[in-house]
XYZ file of C-alpha atoms in Angstrom:
680
model
C 0.028 -11.176 -8.613
C 3.491 -12.635 -8.344
C 5.081 -15.499 -10.162
C 4.942 -17.381 -6.905
C 1.184 -17.301 -6.881
C 0.251 -17.658 -10.514
C 1.485 -21.044 -11.672
C -0.245 -24.356 -11.524
C -0.132 -27.861 -12.918
C -0.945 -28.237 -16.576
C -1.051 -30.812 -19.333
C 2.236 -32.067 -20.719
C 3.585 -29.789 -23.466
C 2.156 -30.484 -26.873
C -1.192 -31.915 -25.768
C -4.233 -29.744 -26.448
C -7.887 -30.709 -26.314
C -10.213 -29.778 -29.129
C -12.077 -27.207 -27.065
C -8.950 -25.263 -26.022
C -9.910 -22.216 -28.128
C -12.698 -21.377 -25.665
C -10.335 -21.796 -22.754
C -8.247 -18.707 -23.408
C -10.952 -16.039 -22.999
C -12.311 -17.861 -19.960
C -8.837 -17.920 -18.425
C -8.375 -14.192 -19.067
C -11.762 -13.334 -17.508
C -11.177 -15.542 -14.469
C -7.656 -14.167 -13.916
C -8.851 -10.569 -14.292
C -11.633 -11.195 -11.797
C -9.241 -12.859 -9.377
C -6.903 -9.874 -9.233
C -9.754 -7.338 -9.268
C -11.373 -9.114 -6.326
C -8.080 -9.174 -4.415
C -7.548 -5.415 -4.873
C -11.157 -4.643 -3.976
C -10.965 -6.712 -0.787
C -7.761 -4.979 0.327
C -9.238 -1.561 -0.433
C -12.702 -2.079 1.067
C -11.796 -3.971 4.218
C -9.108 -1.401 5.021
C -11.704 1.357 4.770
C -14.080 -0.304 7.225
C -11.778 -2.152 9.621
C -9.256 0.307 10.957
C -6.842 -2.458 11.972
C -6.419 -3.235 8.284
C -5.348 0.314 7.503
C -2.100 -0.767 9.148
C -2.144 -4.518 8.434
C -3.286 -4.721 4.800
C -0.471 -7.203 4.280
C -2.659 -9.710 6.135
C -5.391 -9.461 3.494
C -2.743 -9.881 0.809
C -1.398 -12.992 2.548
C -4.921 -14.374 2.869
C -5.399 -13.760 -0.851
C -2.173 -15.609 -1.684
C -3.226 -18.538 0.460
C -6.667 -18.691 -1.128
C -5.256 -18.516 -4.661
C -2.842 -21.329 -3.913
C -5.521 -23.493 -2.324
C -7.792 -22.859 -5.294
C -5.127 -24.183 -7.646
C -4.499 -27.201 -5.434
C -8.210 -28.079 -5.499
C -8.117 -28.514 -9.277
C -8.824 -32.109 -10.188
C -10.127 -33.002 -6.735
C -13.714 -31.911 -7.388
C -15.908 -30.893 -10.317
C -18.297 -28.832 -8.207
C -18.591 -25.142 -8.982
C -17.023 -22.986 -6.235
C -20.248 -21.375 -4.986
C -18.567 -21.093 -1.594
C -16.754 -17.996 -2.904
C -19.756 -15.651 -3.429
C -21.401 -17.022 -0.271
C -18.314 -16.252 1.812
C -17.973 -12.814 0.193
C -21.559 -11.970 1.139
C -20.969 -13.154 4.711
C -17.770 -11.089 4.980
C -19.460 -7.920 3.704
C -22.337 -8.308 6.154
C -20.034 -9.028 9.125
C -17.838 -6.003 8.386
C -20.798 -3.638 8.007
C -22.642 -4.935 11.086
C -19.553 -4.925 13.349
C -17.507 -1.799 12.536
C -14.097 -1.463 14.153
C -12.235 1.393 15.803
C -8.692 1.081 17.094
C -7.234 1.026 20.575
C -4.266 3.247 19.856
C -2.639 2.236 23.139
C -1.616 -1.119 21.670
C 1.984 -1.571 22.734
C 4.575 -1.203 19.986
C 2.307 0.340 17.366
C 1.284 3.989 17.285
C -2.168 4.295 15.762
C -2.893 7.638 14.181
C -6.603 7.226 14.375
C -9.635 7.262 16.646
C -9.697 8.460 20.224
C -11.701 5.506 21.523
C -11.830 1.740 21.115
C -14.805 -0.267 19.943
C -15.895 -3.175 17.811
C -14.341 -6.638 17.598
C -10.762 -6.844 18.932
C -7.918 -7.406 16.436
C -7.269 -10.950 17.637
C -10.816 -11.802 16.536
C -11.509 -9.729 13.442
C -8.089 -10.135 11.774
C -8.280 -13.957 11.632
C -11.881 -13.723 10.390
C -10.863 -11.401 7.553
C -7.772 -13.472 6.738
C -9.716 -16.737 6.475
C -12.607 -15.092 4.606
C -10.228 -13.498 2.077
C -8.594 -16.882 1.503
C -11.926 -18.632 0.915
C -13.257 -15.856 -1.335
C -10.140 -15.839 -3.550
C -10.011 -19.625 -3.617
C -13.112 -19.653 -5.869
C -11.855 -17.620 -8.856
C -8.415 -19.215 -8.435
C -9.987 -22.648 -8.809
C -11.656 -21.459 -12.012
C -8.312 -20.179 -13.293
C -6.630 -23.437 -12.357
C -9.179 -25.504 -14.265
C -8.132 -23.705 -17.452
C -4.462 -24.564 -17.093
C -4.678 -28.281 -18.012
C -6.263 -27.292 -21.321
C -3.173 -25.369 -22.466
C 0.571 -25.732 -22.491
C 1.912 -24.678 -19.124
C 3.652 -21.427 -20.094
C 0.904 -20.480 -22.542
C -1.653 -20.773 -19.752
C 0.601 -18.726 -17.500
C 0.794 -16.099 -20.245
C -2.991 -15.679 -20.461
C -3.190 -15.670 -16.687
C -0.854 -12.662 -16.631
C -2.814 -10.903 -19.370
C -5.962 -11.350 -17.280
C -4.181 -10.054 -14.184
C -3.136 -6.903 -16.054
C -6.739 -6.479 -17.186
C -7.933 -6.731 -13.576
C -5.465 -4.065 -12.461
C -6.542 -1.813 -15.323
C -10.232 -2.162 -14.468
C -9.732 -1.444 -10.770
C -7.475 1.519 -11.573
C -10.079 2.942 -13.935
C -12.807 2.685 -11.297
C -10.495 4.340 -8.752
C -9.844 7.193 -11.186
C -13.587 7.673 -11.620
C -14.153 7.664 -7.839
C -16.556 4.730 -8.126
C -17.995 3.568 -4.768
C -17.785 -0.083 -3.633
C -21.255 -0.807 -4.991
C -19.637 -0.591 -8.445
C -17.017 -3.119 -7.328
C -19.855 -5.330 -6.099
C -21.614 -5.114 -9.461
C -18.404 -6.137 -11.236
C -18.013 -9.078 -8.854
C -21.643 -10.159 -9.324
C -21.321 -10.029 -13.125
C -18.050 -11.958 -13.042
C -19.559 -14.654 -10.827
C -22.510 -14.887 -13.209
C -20.304 -15.208 -16.297
C -17.982 -17.768 -14.736
C -20.389 -19.776 -12.575
C -23.868 -19.449 -14.090
C -25.439 -22.891 -13.540
C -28.108 -24.723 -15.469
C -30.252 -25.703 -12.490
C -32.582 -23.354 -10.620
C -31.076 -24.395 -7.304
C -27.612 -23.481 -8.520
C -28.810 -20.129 -9.825
C -30.285 -19.297 -6.440
C -27.040 -20.328 -4.711
C -25.238 -17.831 -6.940
C -27.790 -15.031 -7.268
C -28.709 -14.646 -3.584
C -25.192 -13.940 -2.249
C -24.352 -11.785 -5.284
C -27.443 -9.639 -4.713
C -26.658 -9.440 -0.992
C -23.196 -8.096 -1.783
C -24.499 -5.480 -4.219
C -27.365 -4.523 -1.914
C -25.224 -4.199 1.214
C -22.599 -2.118 -0.564
C -25.330 0.021 -2.102
C -26.882 0.685 1.309
C -23.446 1.578 2.694
C -22.902 4.096 -0.084
C -26.315 5.730 0.241
C -26.568 5.899 4.032
C -23.040 7.151 4.638
C -23.104 9.636 1.778
C -19.461 8.706 1.321
C -17.026 9.947 -1.270
C -14.601 7.208 -2.256
C -11.128 8.458 -2.988
C -8.324 6.125 -4.079
C -7.194 6.112 -0.431
C -10.212 6.502 1.850
C -13.907 6.334 2.397
C -14.512 10.045 3.010
C -17.675 11.128 4.826
C -18.631 14.650 5.882
C -21.425 16.581 7.523
C -22.016 20.238 8.273
C -23.094 21.821 11.552
C -22.734 25.053 13.473
C -20.535 25.594 16.533
C -21.047 28.848 18.419
C -22.791 30.167 15.345
C -19.842 29.280 13.080
C -20.313 26.915 10.090
C -18.138 23.805 10.395
C -17.678 20.896 8.004
C -16.551 17.786 9.842
C -14.642 15.323 7.644
C -14.006 11.694 8.514
C -11.915 9.153 6.615
C -12.480 5.434 7.079
C -14.878 6.328 9.895
C -12.291 8.324 11.870
C -12.367 12.095 12.606
C -9.746 13.606 10.303
C -10.174 17.352 9.793
C -12.644 20.235 9.962
C -13.241 23.067 7.533
C -13.568 26.189 9.712
C -13.235 29.914 8.864
C -9.618 31.000 9.250
C -10.382 33.679 11.842
C -12.184 31.251 14.127
C -9.577 28.516 13.690
C -6.879 30.958 14.820
C -9.043 31.992 17.747
C -9.828 28.444 18.881
C -6.465 26.731 18.282
C -3.216 28.594 18.866
C -1.047 26.124 16.960
C -2.243 27.483 13.616
C -0.789 30.944 14.340
C 2.566 29.849 15.764
C 4.379 29.148 12.463
C 3.803 32.750 11.412
C 4.923 34.067 14.804
C 8.082 31.950 14.959
C 9.211 32.761 11.417
C 11.254 35.962 11.570
C 10.691 36.884 7.908
C 8.433 39.879 7.527
C 7.167 39.021 4.033
C 5.109 36.064 2.863
C 5.330 36.297 -0.882
C 5.385 32.531 -1.431
C 4.005 29.806 0.838
C 3.949 26.037 0.352
C 1.401 23.995 2.306
C 1.759 20.205 2.284
C -1.401 18.489 3.505
C -3.683 21.313 2.372
C -6.799 19.144 2.746
C -10.108 20.986 2.762
C -8.385 24.382 2.813
C -8.304 25.812 6.345
C -4.499 26.085 6.389
C -4.607 27.715 2.959
C -7.192 30.234 4.187
C -4.975 31.087 7.173
C -1.964 31.681 4.920
C -4.025 34.030 2.765
C -5.282 35.848 5.860
C -1.663 36.287 6.952
C -0.834 38.062 3.711
C 0.553 35.337 1.441
C 0.763 36.532 -2.154
C 1.063 33.060 -3.662
C 0.212 29.671 -2.149
C 1.047 26.251 -3.531
C -1.425 23.869 -1.860
C -0.353 20.215 -2.071
C -2.879 17.502 -1.214
C -2.578 13.823 -2.122
C -6.303 13.008 -1.921
C -8.492 14.496 -4.684
C -11.709 14.069 -2.689
C -10.409 16.109 0.255
C -9.454 18.836 -2.186
C -12.952 18.717 -3.705
C -14.492 19.216 -0.265
C -12.424 22.395 -0.022
C -14.733 23.958 -2.598
C -17.350 24.257 0.167
C -14.977 25.792 2.744
C -16.536 28.922 4.331
C -13.584 31.069 3.173
C -13.441 29.556 -0.347
C -9.617 29.562 -0.335
C -9.267 27.423 -3.448
C -11.235 29.998 -5.441
C -8.607 32.646 -4.686
C -6.385 33.369 -7.735
C -3.345 33.418 -5.443
C -3.778 29.674 -4.766
C -2.561 26.833 -6.984
C -3.665 23.337 -5.973
C -1.467 20.304 -6.667
C -2.905 16.787 -6.297
C 0.239 14.819 -5.608
C 2.519 13.436 -2.926
C 4.232 16.087 -0.780
C 7.702 14.558 -0.939
C 7.453 14.151 -4.701
C 6.456 17.812 -5.040
C 9.445 18.926 -2.958
C 11.803 16.897 -5.126
C 10.369 18.162 -8.429
C 9.584 21.817 -7.874
C 12.121 24.511 -8.628
C 10.189 27.172 -6.699
C 11.478 28.855 -3.540
C 9.299 29.767 -0.569
C 9.251 32.139 2.382
C 7.382 29.559 4.442
C 6.859 25.811 4.035
C 4.187 24.178 6.202
C 3.543 20.501 6.845
C -0.062 20.941 7.945
C -1.213 17.858 9.882
C -0.208 15.343 7.174
C -1.253 12.037 8.742
C -2.482 9.420 6.311
C -4.280 6.783 8.411
C -3.423 4.197 5.790
C -0.627 2.293 4.096
C 0.650 2.784 0.573
C -0.359 -0.732 -0.462
C -0.969 -4.208 0.764
C 2.619 -5.137 -0.025
C 4.474 -2.952 2.472
C 4.437 -1.322 5.896
C 4.876 2.082 4.253
C 2.341 4.796 5.083
C 1.400 7.549 2.651
C 3.329 10.158 4.645
C 6.305 7.979 5.612
C 8.762 9.599 3.182
C 7.624 13.089 4.203
C 9.186 12.976 7.674
C 12.625 11.539 6.974
C 15.804 13.548 7.374
C 16.213 13.642 3.590
C 12.706 15.074 3.165
C 13.322 17.869 5.669
C 16.600 18.627 3.888
C 14.668 18.854 0.618
C 12.300 21.341 2.273
C 15.268 23.386 3.515
C 16.628 23.564 -0.047
C 13.312 25.080 -1.188
C 13.466 28.036 1.218
C 14.349 31.581 0.219
C 16.962 33.458 2.252
C 15.267 34.299 5.535
C 12.605 31.636 5.000
C 11.271 29.152 7.547
C 9.894 25.620 7.749
C 7.188 24.525 10.180
C 5.117 21.441 10.984
C 2.285 20.931 13.433
C 0.014 18.142 14.527
C -1.330 16.182 17.470
C 1.700 13.970 17.942
C 0.218 11.811 20.736
C 3.619 10.983 22.290
C 6.332 13.259 23.725
C 9.079 11.063 22.243
C 7.595 11.610 18.792
C 7.782 15.397 19.232
C 11.443 15.045 20.240
C 12.162 12.716 17.328
C 10.728 15.152 14.788
C 12.505 18.096 16.409
C 15.781 16.137 16.255
C 15.142 15.426 12.570
C 14.645 19.129 11.876
C 17.785 19.951 13.871
C 19.821 17.429 11.868
C 18.519 18.848 8.576
C 18.907 22.551 9.412
C 22.014 22.408 11.564
C 20.534 24.260 14.537
C 17.842 23.734 17.155
C 14.302 24.529 16.033
C 11.548 26.246 17.987
C 9.367 23.651 19.698
C 5.999 24.760 21.114
C 3.969 22.111 22.918
C 0.606 23.844 22.872
C -1.171 21.132 24.824
C 0.167 18.113 26.708
C -3.113 16.337 26.022
C -2.463 14.710 22.686
C 0.949 16.433 22.477
C -0.336 19.225 20.269
C 2.924 20.784 19.102
C 4.495 23.095 16.532
C 8.087 22.666 15.319
C 9.585 25.601 13.405
C 13.056 26.210 11.987
C 14.401 29.195 10.073
C 16.888 28.718 7.279
C 19.405 30.017 9.814
C 19.023 30.401 13.558
C 18.559 34.144 13.025
C 15.524 33.447 10.813
C 13.435 32.057 13.672
C 12.032 33.674 16.794
C 11.455 31.120 19.551
C 9.597 31.565 22.791
C 11.421 29.272 25.185
C 14.408 27.468 23.648
C 13.985 23.767 23.020
C 15.857 21.777 25.657
C 16.805 19.048 23.200
C 15.655 15.477 22.825
C 15.144 13.419 25.951
C 17.270 10.358 26.579
C 16.050 7.344 24.657
C 14.565 9.343 21.779
C 14.827 7.320 18.543
C 17.168 8.699 15.863
C 15.729 10.666 12.921
C 13.988 8.420 10.387
C 15.762 7.993 7.050
C 14.534 7.131 3.570
C 15.651 3.539 4.050
C 14.009 3.316 7.494
C 11.062 5.717 7.206
C 9.044 4.320 10.120
C 8.395 7.507 12.083
C 5.884 6.008 14.502
C 7.965 2.966 15.427
C 9.825 3.780 18.645
C 11.992 0.679 18.829
C 13.827 -0.807 15.854
C 12.039 -4.108 16.118
C 9.019 -5.975 14.826
C 6.143 -5.206 17.255
C 4.773 -8.166 19.177
C 1.290 -7.858 17.667
C 2.794 -8.416 14.212
C 4.868 -11.384 15.337
C 1.947 -13.184 16.974
C -0.429 -12.573 14.071
C 2.127 -13.586 11.448
C 2.892 -16.778 13.363
C -0.809 -17.654 13.370
C -1.056 -16.916 9.655
C 1.866 -19.205 8.885
C 0.405 -21.959 11.064
C -2.946 -21.787 9.266
C -1.195 -21.756 5.898
C 0.933 -24.784 6.745
C -2.113 -26.753 7.826
C -4.137 -25.722 4.783
C -1.410 -26.592 2.289
C -0.733 -29.884 4.098
C -4.403 -30.811 3.852
C -4.482 -30.299 0.074
C -0.927 -31.064 -1.036
C -0.161 -34.084 1.124
C 2.939 -34.863 3.222
C 5.641 -32.216 3.248
C 8.225 -34.852 2.410
C 6.898 -34.795 -1.133
C 7.972 -31.148 -1.366
C 11.600 -31.807 -0.453
C 12.761 -31.971 -4.116
C 11.280 -28.491 -4.608
C 12.951 -26.698 -1.729
C 14.500 -24.312 -4.260
C 11.008 -23.296 -5.438
C 10.106 -22.557 -1.835
C 13.011 -20.111 -1.576
C 12.152 -18.572 -4.960
C 8.709 -17.734 -3.593
C 10.148 -16.152 -0.445
C 12.639 -14.018 -2.346
C 10.239 -12.807 -5.025
C 7.815 -11.355 -2.480
C 10.707 -9.361 -1.007
C 11.679 -8.111 -4.468
C 8.119 -6.979 -5.108
C 7.993 -5.110 -1.798
C 11.276 -3.359 -2.548
C 9.953 -2.285 -5.951
C 6.771 -0.800 -4.483
C 8.578 1.156 -1.781
C 11.418 2.246 -4.051
C 9.114 3.722 -6.674
C 7.038 5.373 -3.939
C 10.150 7.257 -2.818
C 11.248 8.177 -6.331
C 7.884 9.195 -7.762
C 5.481 9.625 -4.850
C 3.230 7.457 -2.710
C 0.184 8.137 -4.878
C -2.230 5.437 -5.966
C -1.268 6.043 -9.604
C 2.399 5.240 -8.931
C 1.354 2.195 -6.940
C -0.877 0.883 -9.745
C 1.845 1.466 -12.349
C 4.412 -0.435 -10.275
C 2.178 -3.468 -9.777
C 1.328 -3.454 -13.481
C 5.041 -3.122 -14.245
C 5.837 -6.178 -12.142
C 3.270 -8.195 -14.081
C 4.634 -6.899 -17.402
C 8.133 -7.974 -16.338
C 6.786 -11.429 -15.418
C 4.931 -11.638 -18.740
C 8.060 -10.624 -20.622
C 10.006 -13.352 -18.828
C 7.383 -15.927 -19.794
C 7.364 -14.793 -23.442
C 11.152 -14.936 -23.645
C 11.168 -18.397 -22.084
C 8.420 -19.611 -24.441
C 9.824 -18.205 -27.679
C 13.602 -18.099 -27.271
C 16.329 -20.442 -26.192
C 17.259 -18.938 -22.850
C 20.578 -19.483 -21.032
C 20.886 -22.291 -18.541
C 19.656 -21.861 -14.997
C 23.159 -21.281 -13.543
C 23.679 -18.444 -16.023
C 20.264 -16.924 -15.235
C 21.014 -17.116 -11.524
C 24.185 -15.162 -12.260
C 22.178 -12.497 -14.106
C 19.708 -12.386 -11.211
C 22.402 -11.899 -8.572
C 24.076 -9.236 -10.723
C 20.738 -7.415 -10.931
C 20.364 -7.562 -7.162
C 23.900 -6.225 -6.712
C 23.138 -3.346 -9.086
C 19.931 -2.519 -7.196
C 21.843 -2.499 -3.910
C 24.766 -0.425 -5.206
C 22.673 2.339 -6.828
C 21.673 4.729 -4.014
C 18.207 6.247 -3.931
C 19.779 9.661 -3.364
C 21.509 9.428 -6.752
C 18.285 8.449 -8.498
C 16.453 11.345 -6.816
C 19.063 13.759 -8.182
C 18.248 12.815 -11.783
C 15.663 14.611 -13.961
C 12.330 12.799 -13.818
C 12.492 11.158 -17.310
C 16.052 9.915 -16.739
C 15.140 8.886 -13.180
C 12.241 6.800 -14.517
C 14.428 5.029 -17.073
C 17.159 4.271 -14.533
C 14.653 3.111 -11.897
C 12.971 0.726 -14.337
C 16.297 -0.905 -15.232
C 17.462 -1.143 -11.627
C 14.164 -2.477 -10.246
C 12.947 -4.742 -13.031
C 16.171 -6.430 -14.151
C 16.231 -8.772 -11.113
C 12.450 -9.270 -11.348
C 12.755 -10.296 -15.006
C 15.686 -12.629 -14.329
C 13.936 -14.172 -11.318
C 10.907 -15.006 -13.411
C 12.948 -16.558 -16.202
C 14.482 -18.777 -13.514
C 11.050 -19.597 -12.127
C 9.488 -20.293 -15.539
C 12.316 -22.626 -16.613
C 12.395 -24.491 -13.318
C 8.654 -24.853 -12.905
C 8.036 -25.878 -16.499
C 10.354 -28.861 -16.028
C 9.095 -29.939 -12.601
C 8.022 -33.584 -12.448
C 5.175 -33.075 -9.971
C 3.605 -29.669 -10.671
C 1.101 -29.746 -7.793
C 3.767 -30.498 -5.203
C 6.151 -27.975 -6.756
C 3.479 -25.297 -6.609
C 2.668 -26.142 -2.993
C 6.312 -25.585 -2.057
C 6.370 -22.290 -3.948
C 3.137 -21.195 -2.257
C 4.635 -21.754 1.179
C 7.569 -19.633 0.070
C 5.266 -16.841 -1.035
C 3.546 -16.868 2.333
C 6.881 -16.783 4.164
C 8.071 -13.928 1.952
C 5.024 -11.863 2.805
C 5.797 -12.365 6.470
C 9.520 -11.637 6.078
C 8.631 -8.243 4.575
C 8.315 -7.009 8.161
C 12.078 -7.430 8.527
C 12.236 -4.022 6.824
C 11.208 -2.530 10.167
C 14.602 -3.676 11.477
C 16.997 -3.735 8.506
C 15.371 -1.232 6.154
C 13.995 -1.734 2.664
C 17.450 -1.806 1.092
C 18.344 -4.644 3.440
C 15.587 -6.745 1.883
C 17.765 -6.977 -1.239
C 20.483 -8.660 0.799
C 17.981 -11.105 2.287
C 16.629 -11.833 -1.207
C 20.158 -12.451 -2.524
C 20.862 -14.934 0.273
C 17.584 -16.716 -0.473
C 18.365 -16.920 -4.193
C 21.821 -18.319 -3.408
C 20.109 -20.918 -1.235
C 17.685 -21.729 -4.037
C 20.600 -22.231 -6.432
C 22.388 -24.470 -3.926
C 19.249 -26.631 -3.671
C 18.739 -26.774 -7.447
C 18.648 -30.430 -8.613
C 21.570 -31.554 -10.744
C 19.281 -32.400 -13.630
C 17.933 -28.860 -13.687
C 21.433 -27.374 -13.650
C 22.481 -29.478 -16.611
C 19.354 -28.795 -18.686
């Protein structure tokens, strides 16, 4: 959670009720459950509603809205929030009964997913999920908010952050263990029981029935699908025979993804798998790197072609595990070394050189996190990534990528990227116009490749090569697609109405306009941190979890410093904040990537978390002294919602540009700072 979404009204400093000792553990449990539930909702809904594989930000925004509304309900009712487990049960049942596939022809967005459309349309299911996520999260947030009046404001905030870190740790541990959603459901049911267990039989039924429905429905999903739950996907598979050949069909999030087929038959049935070896002029294949090794078919083909050593890189551990059952057993071969990591990160870290580097159908079908528009493979197809691959080639070596690219302009864009990185035109083989099945191959020099027909060059209107700062390969126009704009506008409208209903007239928020801008800017800072660390250390779930935990640790450190030490005045802290933003903007990612990993980590932490720390000292000081905490929080909540929507500006200005937008917002917040706060 962010500072924008984790503060609430509290008792005046120095007043503590006699029963406050019991409040702290309850606050920690409720906060841990709140963040755990948010992460589980983002993860599970994205696995079952394909739209949300590309719009997880909407679930995050719904969660923010629900958390804010839960805080604003504090003091308005003493009723237990049984609406939360009831709504969660309804959401789970709706999602499982009405599965969704994507119409990939939606204008402005290239879906890398199913070949047919079905299920509820996005204009229907996305609002349902958004509203349901808000209502579900509103329950635990209300329980957290009820603990705040029992403690000093910053002390309550401190335990809230400790609980949030606990929630992240628990969800990360379950992800590491490959636990299916039924385990998440059990955790949710137990948390509801601990926090809401009523004295009356009627109340117990109102709690137990929806909790059991959630656990039961998720259990049935796990058993009937036979799914393996990786940190990225719901992976399902089944085996059959085609023309007498054993085939393992693998689906992720309900979408056909790959098939494990004997190498000889794969080469016979699909020509694209042989073309990289035909276009590379090198006669020897001592060392081969395969990025997107998956269940092992590409690895088996490399071995069949005479590779003496293969580094097989796959980001998803469950897909690698399925490779153990591949008919050719390629991962059992002593010539093969498997690496479970991000492909770009491996290219940046390895010192090995290769005769052939293959990007073997690396399409992720999902985003890195709910806080960005970054896909798992986004940093693999930038000009800088292809240059990194070129640097890993031996003299005479070659680089190749193949996939079903869907659009002719995408083939041209990738070919242009390879041309820019290698300095000469690559070989481009469009094997099939249906689906734009194509192979793009480039030798280290033009003499190291053997093309069939020369590539004619990119057609007019082809987008420029993607870069690390603008890694949106599948976005043809440098703009925010219309489907995003419409949906975000609806989200903001719903949020405005909801906050107005609970917080009262907006005129009451006018004195806290600076807190509104603080909320907007902090969401942009958080997004920049997630995407920046993904580039520097990989788009893996481990990196993502560490970054979110790091943000919370930075917020907690800011709270502790504000509580225990005499901090500089707000004008001085704003100066530190703007200096941190300037440092983050001035330090190029390319320089950080050139550093050894330990030094890179230290530098990245300083660059990324200095402005986050300073921003939260500013927030803690300002919020602690606000006269009307509920109204101040309402203004900050609206800012958080707007910041989540403004994140999509990265599609136009890049992720580095978000730092400039954040700086402007912080300058605006300082300009709106009340005189009394400046003088304090």
